[in-house]
mmCIF file with all atom_site columns, N, CA, C and O in Angstrom:
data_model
loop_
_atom_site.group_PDB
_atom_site.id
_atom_site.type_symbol
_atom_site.label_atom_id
_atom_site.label_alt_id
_atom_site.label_comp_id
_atom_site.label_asym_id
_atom_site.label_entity_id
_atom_site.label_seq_id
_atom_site.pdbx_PDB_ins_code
_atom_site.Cartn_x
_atom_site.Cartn_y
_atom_site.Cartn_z
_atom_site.occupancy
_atom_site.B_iso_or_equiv
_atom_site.pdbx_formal_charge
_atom_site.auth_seq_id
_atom_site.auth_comp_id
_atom_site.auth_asym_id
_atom_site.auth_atom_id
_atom_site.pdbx_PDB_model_num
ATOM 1   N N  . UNK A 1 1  ? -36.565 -25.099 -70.370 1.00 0.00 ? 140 UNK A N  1
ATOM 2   C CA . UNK A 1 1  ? -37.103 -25.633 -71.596 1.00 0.00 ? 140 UNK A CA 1
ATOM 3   C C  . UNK A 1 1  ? -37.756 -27.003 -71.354 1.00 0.00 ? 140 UNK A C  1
ATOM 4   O O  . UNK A 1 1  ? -38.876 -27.075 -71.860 1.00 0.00 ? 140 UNK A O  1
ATOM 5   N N  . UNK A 1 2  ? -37.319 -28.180 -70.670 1.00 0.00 ? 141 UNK A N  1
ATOM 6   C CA . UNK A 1 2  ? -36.999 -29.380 -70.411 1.00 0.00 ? 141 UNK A CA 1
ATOM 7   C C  . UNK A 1 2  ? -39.112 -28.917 -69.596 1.00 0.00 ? 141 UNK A C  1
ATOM 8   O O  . UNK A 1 2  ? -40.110 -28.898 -70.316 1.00 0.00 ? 141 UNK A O  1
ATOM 9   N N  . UNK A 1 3  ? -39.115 -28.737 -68.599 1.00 0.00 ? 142 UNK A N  1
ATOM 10  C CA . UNK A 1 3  ? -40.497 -27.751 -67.717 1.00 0.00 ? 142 UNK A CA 1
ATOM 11  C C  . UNK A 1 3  ? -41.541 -27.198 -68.702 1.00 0.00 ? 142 UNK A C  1
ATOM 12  O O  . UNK A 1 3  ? -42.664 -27.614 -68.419 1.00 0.00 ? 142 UNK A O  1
ATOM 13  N N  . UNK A 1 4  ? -41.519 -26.646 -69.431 1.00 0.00 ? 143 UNK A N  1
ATOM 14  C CA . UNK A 1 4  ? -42.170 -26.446 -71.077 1.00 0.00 ? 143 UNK A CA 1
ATOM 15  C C  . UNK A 1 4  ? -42.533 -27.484 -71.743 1.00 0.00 ? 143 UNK A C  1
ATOM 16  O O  . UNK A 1 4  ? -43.702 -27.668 -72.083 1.00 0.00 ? 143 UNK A O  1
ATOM 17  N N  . UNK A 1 5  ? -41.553 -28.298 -72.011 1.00 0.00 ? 144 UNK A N  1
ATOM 18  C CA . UNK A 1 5  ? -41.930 -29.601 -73.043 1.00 0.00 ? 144 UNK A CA 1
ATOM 19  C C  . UNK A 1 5  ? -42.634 -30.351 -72.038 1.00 0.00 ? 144 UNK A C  1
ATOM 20  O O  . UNK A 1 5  ? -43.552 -30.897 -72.650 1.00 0.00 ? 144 UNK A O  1
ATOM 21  N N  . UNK A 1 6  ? -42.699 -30.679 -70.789 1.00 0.00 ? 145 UNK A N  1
ATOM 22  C CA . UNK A 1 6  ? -42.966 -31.496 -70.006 1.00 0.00 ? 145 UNK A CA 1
ATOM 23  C C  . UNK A 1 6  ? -44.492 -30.665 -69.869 1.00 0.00 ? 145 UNK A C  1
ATOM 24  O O  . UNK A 1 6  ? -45.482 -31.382 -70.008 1.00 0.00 ? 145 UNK A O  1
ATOM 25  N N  . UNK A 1 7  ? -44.684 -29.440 -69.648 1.00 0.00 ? 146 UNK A N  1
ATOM 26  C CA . UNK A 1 7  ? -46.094 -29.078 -69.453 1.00 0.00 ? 146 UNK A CA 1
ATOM 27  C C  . UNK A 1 7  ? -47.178 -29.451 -70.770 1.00 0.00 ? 146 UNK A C  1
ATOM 28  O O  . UNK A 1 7  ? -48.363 -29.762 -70.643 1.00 0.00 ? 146 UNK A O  1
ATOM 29  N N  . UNK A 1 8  ? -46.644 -29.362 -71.663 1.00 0.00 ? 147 UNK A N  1
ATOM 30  C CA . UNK A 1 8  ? -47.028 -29.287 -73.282 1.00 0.00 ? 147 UNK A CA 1
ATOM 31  C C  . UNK A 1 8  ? -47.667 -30.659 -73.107 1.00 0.00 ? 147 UNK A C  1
ATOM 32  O O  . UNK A 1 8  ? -48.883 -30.841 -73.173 1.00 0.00 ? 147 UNK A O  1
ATOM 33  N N  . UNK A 1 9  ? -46.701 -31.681 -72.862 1.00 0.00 ? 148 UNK A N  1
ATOM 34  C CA . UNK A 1 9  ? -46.663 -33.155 -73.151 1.00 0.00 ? 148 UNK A CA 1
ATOM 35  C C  . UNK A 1 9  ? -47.858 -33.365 -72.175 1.00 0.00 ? 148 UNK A C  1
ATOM 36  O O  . UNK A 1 9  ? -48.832 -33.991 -72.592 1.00 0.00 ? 148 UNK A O  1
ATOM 37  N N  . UNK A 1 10 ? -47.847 -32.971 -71.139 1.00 0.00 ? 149 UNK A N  1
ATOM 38  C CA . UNK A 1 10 ? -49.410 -33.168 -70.026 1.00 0.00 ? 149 UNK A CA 1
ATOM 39  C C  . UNK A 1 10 ? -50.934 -32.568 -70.296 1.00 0.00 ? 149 UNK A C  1
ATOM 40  O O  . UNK A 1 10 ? -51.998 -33.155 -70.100 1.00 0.00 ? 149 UNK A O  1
ATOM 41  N N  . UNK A 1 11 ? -50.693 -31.025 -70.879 1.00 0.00 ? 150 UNK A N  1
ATOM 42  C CA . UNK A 1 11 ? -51.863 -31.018 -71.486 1.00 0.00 ? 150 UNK A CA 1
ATOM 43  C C  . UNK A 1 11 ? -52.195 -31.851 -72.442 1.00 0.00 ? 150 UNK A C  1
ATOM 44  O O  . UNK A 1 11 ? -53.272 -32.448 -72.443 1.00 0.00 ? 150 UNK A O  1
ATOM 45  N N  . UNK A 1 12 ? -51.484 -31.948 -73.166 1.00 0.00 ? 151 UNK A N  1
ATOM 46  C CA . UNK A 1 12 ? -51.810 -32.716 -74.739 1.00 0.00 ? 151 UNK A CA 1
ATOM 47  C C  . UNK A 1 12 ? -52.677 -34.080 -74.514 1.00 0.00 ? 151 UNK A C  1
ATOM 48  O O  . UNK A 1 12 ? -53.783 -34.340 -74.988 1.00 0.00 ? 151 UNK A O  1
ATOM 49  N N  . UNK A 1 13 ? -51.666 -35.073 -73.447 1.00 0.00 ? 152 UNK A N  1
ATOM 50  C CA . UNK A 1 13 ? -51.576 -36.817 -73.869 1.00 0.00 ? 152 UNK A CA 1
ATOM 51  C C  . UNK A 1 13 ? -52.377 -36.395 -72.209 1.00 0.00 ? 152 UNK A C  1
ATOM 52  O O  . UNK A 1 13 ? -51.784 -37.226 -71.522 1.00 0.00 ? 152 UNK A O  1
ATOM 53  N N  . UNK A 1 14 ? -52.972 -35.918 -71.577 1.00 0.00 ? 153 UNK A N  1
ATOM 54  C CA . UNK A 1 14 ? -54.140 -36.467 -70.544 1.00 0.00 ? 153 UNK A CA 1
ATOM 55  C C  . UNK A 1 14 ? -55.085 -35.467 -70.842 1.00 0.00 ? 153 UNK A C  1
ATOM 56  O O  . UNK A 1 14 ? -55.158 -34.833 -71.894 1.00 0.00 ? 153 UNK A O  1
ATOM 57  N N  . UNK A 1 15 ? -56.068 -35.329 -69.480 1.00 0.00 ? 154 UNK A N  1
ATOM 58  C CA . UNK A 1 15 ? -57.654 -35.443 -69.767 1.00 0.00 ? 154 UNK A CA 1
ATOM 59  C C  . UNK A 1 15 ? -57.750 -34.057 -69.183 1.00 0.00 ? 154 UNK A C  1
ATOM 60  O O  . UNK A 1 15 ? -58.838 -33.608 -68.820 1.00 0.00 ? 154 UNK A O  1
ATOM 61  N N  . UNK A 1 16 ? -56.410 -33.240 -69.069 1.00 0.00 ? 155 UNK A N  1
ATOM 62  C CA . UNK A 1 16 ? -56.588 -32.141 -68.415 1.00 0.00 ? 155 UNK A CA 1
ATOM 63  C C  . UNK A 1 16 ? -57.548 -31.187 -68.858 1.00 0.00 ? 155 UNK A C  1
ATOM 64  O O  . UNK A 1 16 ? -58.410 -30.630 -68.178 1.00 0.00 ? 155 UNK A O  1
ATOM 65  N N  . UNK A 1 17 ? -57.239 -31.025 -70.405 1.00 0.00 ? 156 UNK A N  1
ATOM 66  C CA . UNK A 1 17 ? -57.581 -30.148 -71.322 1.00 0.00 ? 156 UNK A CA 1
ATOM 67  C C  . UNK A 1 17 ? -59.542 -30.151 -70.906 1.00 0.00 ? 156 UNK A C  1
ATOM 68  O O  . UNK A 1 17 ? -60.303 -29.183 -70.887 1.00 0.00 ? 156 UNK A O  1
ATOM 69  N N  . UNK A 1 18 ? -59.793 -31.371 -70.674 1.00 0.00 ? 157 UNK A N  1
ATOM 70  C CA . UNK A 1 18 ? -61.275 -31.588 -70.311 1.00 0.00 ? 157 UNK A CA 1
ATOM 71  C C  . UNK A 1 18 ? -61.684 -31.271 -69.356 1.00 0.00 ? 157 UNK A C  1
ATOM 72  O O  . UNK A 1 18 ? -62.800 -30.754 -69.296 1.00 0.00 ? 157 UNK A O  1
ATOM 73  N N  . UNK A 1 19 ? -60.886 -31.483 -68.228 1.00 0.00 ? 158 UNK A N  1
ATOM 74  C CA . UNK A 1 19 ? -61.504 -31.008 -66.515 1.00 0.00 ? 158 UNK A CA 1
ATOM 75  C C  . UNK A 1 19 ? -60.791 -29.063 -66.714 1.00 0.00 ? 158 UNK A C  1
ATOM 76  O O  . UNK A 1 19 ? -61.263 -28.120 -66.078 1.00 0.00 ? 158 UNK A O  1
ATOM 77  N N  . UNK A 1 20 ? -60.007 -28.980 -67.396 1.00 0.00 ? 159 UNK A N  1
ATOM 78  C CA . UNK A 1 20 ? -60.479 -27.026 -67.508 1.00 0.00 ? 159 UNK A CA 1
ATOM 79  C C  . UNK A 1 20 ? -61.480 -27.044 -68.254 1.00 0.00 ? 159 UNK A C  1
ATOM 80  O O  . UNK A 1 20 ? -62.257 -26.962 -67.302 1.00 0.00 ? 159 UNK A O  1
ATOM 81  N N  . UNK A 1 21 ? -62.195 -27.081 -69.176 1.00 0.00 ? 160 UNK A N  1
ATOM 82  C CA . UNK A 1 21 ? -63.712 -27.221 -70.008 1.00 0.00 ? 160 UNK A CA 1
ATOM 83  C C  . UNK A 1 21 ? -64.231 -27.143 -69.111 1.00 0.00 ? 160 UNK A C  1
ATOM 84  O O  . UNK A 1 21 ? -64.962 -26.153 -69.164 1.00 0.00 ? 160 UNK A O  1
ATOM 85  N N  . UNK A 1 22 ? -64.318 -27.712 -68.088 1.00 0.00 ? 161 UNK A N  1
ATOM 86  C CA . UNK A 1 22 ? -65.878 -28.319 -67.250 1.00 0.00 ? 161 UNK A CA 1
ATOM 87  C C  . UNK A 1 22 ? -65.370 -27.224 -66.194 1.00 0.00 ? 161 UNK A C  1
ATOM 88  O O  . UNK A 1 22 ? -65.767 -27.606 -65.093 1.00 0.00 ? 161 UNK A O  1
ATOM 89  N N  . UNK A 1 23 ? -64.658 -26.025 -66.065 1.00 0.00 ? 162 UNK A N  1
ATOM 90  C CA . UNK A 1 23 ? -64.586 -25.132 -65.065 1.00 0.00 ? 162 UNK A CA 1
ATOM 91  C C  . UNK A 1 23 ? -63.541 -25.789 -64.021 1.00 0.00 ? 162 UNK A C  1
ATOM 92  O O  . UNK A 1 23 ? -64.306 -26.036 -63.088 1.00 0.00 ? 162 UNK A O  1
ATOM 93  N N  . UNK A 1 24 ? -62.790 -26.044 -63.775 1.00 0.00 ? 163 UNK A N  1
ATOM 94  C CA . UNK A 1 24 ? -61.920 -26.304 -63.036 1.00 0.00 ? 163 UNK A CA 1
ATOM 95  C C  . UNK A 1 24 ? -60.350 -26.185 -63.067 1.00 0.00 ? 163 UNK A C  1
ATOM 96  O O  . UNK A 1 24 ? -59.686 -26.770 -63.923 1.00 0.00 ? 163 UNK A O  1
ATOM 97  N N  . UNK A 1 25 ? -59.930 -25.592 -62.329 1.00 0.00 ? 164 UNK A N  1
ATOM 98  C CA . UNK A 1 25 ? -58.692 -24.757 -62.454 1.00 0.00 ? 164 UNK A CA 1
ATOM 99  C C  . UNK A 1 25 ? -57.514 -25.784 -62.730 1.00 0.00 ? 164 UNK A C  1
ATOM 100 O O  . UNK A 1 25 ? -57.454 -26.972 -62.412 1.00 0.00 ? 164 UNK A O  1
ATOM 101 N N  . UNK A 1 26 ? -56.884 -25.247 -63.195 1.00 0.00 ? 165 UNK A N  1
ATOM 102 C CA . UNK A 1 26 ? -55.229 -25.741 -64.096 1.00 0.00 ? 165 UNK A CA 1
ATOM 103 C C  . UNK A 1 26 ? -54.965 -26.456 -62.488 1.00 0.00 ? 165 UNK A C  1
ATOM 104 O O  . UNK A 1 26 ? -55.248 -27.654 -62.460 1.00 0.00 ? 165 UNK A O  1
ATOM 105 N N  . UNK A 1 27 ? -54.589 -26.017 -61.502 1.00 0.00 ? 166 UNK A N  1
ATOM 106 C CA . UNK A 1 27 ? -53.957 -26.443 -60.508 1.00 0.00 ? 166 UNK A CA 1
ATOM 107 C C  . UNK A 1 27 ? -55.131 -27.628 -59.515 1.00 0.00 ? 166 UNK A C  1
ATOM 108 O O  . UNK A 1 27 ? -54.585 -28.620 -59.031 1.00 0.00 ? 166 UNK A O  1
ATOM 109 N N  . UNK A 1 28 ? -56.471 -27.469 -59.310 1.00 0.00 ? 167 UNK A N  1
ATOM 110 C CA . UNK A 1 28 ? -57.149 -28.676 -58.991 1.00 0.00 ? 167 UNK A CA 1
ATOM 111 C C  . UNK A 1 28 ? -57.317 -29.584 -60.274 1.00 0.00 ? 167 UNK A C  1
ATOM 112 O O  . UNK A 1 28 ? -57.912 -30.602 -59.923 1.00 0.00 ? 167 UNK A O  1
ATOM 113 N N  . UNK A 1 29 ? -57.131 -29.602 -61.129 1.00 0.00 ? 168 UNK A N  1
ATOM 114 C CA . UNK A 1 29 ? -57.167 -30.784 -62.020 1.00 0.00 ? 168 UNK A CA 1
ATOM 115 C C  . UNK A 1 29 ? -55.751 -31.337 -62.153 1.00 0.00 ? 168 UNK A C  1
ATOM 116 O O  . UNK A 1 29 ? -55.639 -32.494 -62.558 1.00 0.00 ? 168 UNK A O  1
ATOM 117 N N  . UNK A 1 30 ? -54.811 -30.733 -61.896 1.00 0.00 ? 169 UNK A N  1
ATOM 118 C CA . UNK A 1 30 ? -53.360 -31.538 -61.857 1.00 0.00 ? 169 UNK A CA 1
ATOM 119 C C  . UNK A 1 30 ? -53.386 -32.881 -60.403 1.00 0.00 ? 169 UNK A C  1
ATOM 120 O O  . UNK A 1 30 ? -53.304 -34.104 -60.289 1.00 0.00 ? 169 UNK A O  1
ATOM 121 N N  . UNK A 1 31 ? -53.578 -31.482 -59.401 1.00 0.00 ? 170 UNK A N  1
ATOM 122 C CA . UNK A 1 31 ? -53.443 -32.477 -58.416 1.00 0.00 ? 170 UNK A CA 1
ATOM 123 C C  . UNK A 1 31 ? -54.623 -33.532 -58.413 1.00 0.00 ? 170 UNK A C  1
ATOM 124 O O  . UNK A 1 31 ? -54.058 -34.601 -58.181 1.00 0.00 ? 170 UNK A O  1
ATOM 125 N N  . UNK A 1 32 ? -55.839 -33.745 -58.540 1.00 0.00 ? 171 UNK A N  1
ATOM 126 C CA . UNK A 1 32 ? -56.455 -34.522 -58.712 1.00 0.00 ? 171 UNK A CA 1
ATOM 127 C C  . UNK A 1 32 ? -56.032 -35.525 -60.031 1.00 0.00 ? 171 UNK A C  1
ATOM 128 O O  . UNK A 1 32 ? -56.363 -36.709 -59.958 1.00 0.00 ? 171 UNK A O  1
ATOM 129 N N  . UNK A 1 33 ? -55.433 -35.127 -61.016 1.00 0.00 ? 172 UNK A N  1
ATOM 130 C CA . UNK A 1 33 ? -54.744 -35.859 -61.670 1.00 0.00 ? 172 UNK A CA 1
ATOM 131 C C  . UNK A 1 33 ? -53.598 -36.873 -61.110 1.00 0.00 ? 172 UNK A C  1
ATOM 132 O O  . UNK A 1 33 ? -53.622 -38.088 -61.310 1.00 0.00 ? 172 UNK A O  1
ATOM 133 N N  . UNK A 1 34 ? -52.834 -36.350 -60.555 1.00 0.00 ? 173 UNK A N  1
ATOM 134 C CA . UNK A 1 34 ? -51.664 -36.817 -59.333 1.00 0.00 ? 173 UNK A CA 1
ATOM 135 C C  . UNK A 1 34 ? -52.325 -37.610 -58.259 1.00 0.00 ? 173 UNK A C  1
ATOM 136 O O  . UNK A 1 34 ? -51.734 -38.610 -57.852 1.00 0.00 ? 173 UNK A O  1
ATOM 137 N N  . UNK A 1 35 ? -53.425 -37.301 -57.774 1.00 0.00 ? 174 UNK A N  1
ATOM 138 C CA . UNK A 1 35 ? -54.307 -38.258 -56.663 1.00 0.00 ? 174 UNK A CA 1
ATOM 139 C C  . UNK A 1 35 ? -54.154 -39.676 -57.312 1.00 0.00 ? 174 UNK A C  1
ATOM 140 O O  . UNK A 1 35 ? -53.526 -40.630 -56.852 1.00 0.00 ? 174 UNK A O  1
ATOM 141 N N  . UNK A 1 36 ? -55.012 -39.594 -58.726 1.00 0.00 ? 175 UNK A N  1
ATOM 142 C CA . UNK A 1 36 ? -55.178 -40.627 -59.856 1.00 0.00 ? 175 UNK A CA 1
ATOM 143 C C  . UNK A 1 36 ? -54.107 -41.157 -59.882 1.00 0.00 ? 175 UNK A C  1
ATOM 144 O O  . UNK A 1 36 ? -54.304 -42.351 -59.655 1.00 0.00 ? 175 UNK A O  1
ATOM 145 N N  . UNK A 1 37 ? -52.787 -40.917 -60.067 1.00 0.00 ? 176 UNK A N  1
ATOM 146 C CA . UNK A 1 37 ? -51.942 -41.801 -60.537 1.00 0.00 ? 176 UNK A CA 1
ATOM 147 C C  . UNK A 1 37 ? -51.113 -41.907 -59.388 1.00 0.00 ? 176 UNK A C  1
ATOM 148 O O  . UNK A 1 37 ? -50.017 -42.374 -59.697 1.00 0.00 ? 176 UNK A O  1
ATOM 149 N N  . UNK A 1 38 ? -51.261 -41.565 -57.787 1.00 0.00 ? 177 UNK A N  1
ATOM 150 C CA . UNK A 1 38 ? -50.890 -42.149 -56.941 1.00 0.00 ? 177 UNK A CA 1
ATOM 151 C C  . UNK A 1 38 ? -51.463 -43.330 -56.351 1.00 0.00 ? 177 UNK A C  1
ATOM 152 O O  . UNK A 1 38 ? -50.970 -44.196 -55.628 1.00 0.00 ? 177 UNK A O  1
ATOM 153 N N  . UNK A 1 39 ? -52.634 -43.165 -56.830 1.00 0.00 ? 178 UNK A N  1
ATOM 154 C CA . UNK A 1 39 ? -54.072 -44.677 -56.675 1.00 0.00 ? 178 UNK A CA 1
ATOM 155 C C  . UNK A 1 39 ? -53.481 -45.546 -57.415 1.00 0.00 ? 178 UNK A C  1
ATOM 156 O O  . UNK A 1 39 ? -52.979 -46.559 -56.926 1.00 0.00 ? 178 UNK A O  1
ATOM 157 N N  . UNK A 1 40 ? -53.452 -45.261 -58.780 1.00 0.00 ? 179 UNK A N  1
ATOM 158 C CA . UNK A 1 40 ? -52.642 -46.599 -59.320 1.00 0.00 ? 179 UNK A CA 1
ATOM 159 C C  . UNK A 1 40 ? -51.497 -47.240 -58.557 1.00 0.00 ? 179 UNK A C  1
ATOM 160 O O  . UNK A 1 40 ? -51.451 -48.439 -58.279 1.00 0.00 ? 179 UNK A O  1
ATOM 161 N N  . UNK A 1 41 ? -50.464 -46.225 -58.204 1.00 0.00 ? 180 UNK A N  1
ATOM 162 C CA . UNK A 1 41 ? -49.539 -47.117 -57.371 1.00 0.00 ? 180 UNK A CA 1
ATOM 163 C C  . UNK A 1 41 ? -49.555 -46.785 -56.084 1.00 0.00 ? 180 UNK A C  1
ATOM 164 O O  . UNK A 1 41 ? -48.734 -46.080 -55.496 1.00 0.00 ? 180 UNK A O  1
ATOM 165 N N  . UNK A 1 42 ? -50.733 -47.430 -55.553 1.00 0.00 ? 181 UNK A N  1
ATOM 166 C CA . UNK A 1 42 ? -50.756 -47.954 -53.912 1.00 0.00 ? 181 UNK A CA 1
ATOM 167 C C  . UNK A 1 42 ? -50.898 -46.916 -53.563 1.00 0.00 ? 181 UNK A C  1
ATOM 168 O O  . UNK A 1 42 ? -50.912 -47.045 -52.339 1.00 0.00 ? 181 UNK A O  1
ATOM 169 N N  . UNK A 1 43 ? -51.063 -45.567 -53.851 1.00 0.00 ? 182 UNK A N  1
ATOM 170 C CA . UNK A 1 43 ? -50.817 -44.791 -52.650 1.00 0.00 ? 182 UNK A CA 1
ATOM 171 C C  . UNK A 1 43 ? -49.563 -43.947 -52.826 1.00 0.00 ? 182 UNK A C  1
ATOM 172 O O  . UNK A 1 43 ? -48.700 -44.102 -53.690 1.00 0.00 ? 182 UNK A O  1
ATOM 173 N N  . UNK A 1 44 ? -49.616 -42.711 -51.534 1.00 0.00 ? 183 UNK A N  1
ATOM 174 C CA . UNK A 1 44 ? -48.250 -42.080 -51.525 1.00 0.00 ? 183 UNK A CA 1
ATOM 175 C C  . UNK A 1 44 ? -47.500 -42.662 -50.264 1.00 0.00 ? 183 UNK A C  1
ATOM 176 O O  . UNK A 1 44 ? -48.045 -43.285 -49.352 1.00 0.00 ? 183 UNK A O  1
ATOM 177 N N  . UNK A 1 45 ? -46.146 -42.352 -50.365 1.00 0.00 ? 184 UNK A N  1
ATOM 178 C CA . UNK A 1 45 ? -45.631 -43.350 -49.398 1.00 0.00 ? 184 UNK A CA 1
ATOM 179 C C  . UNK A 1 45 ? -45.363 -42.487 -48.015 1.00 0.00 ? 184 UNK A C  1
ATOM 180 O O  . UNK A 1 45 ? -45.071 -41.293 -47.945 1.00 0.00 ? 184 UNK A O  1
ATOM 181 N N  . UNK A 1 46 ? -45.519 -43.287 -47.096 1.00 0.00 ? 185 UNK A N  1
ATOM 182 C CA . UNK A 1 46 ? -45.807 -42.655 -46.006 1.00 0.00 ? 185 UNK A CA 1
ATOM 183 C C  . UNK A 1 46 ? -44.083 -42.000 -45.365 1.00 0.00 ? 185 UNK A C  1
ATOM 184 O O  . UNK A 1 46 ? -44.042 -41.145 -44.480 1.00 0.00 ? 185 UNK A O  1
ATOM 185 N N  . UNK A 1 47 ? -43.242 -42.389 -45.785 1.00 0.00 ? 186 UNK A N  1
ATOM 186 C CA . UNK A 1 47 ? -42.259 -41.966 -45.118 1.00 0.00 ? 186 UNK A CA 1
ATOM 187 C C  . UNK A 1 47 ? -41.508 -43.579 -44.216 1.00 0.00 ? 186 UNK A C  1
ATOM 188 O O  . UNK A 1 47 ? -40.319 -43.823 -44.011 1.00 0.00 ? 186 UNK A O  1
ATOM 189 N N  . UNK A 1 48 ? -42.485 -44.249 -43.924 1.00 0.00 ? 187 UNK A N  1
ATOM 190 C CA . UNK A 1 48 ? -41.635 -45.228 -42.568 1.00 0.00 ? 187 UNK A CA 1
ATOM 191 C C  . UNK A 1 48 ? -41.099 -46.458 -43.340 1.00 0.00 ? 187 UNK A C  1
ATOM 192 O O  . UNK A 1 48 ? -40.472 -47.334 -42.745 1.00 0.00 ? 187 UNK A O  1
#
């Protein structure tokens, strides 16, 4: 349920709903979403 509300809450409150419009699949607009908000913070962490 908790996975549901959480998907709901992402289409809704980001820009997803727009990059599927413009032809681009549920799963490259997440992760390019996720790119985005790993840019905000620095980056992903490398492990070391």
């Amino acid at each position: 349920m908790l996975l549901v509300v959480a998907s709901w809450l992402v289409w809704e409150f980001t820009p997803l709903q727009d990059w599927v419009d413009q032809g681009r699949g549920y799963w490259d607009a997440i992760g390019d979403g996720i790119d985005k908000v790993s840019g905000w913070f620095g980056g992903t962490p490398t492990g070391q």
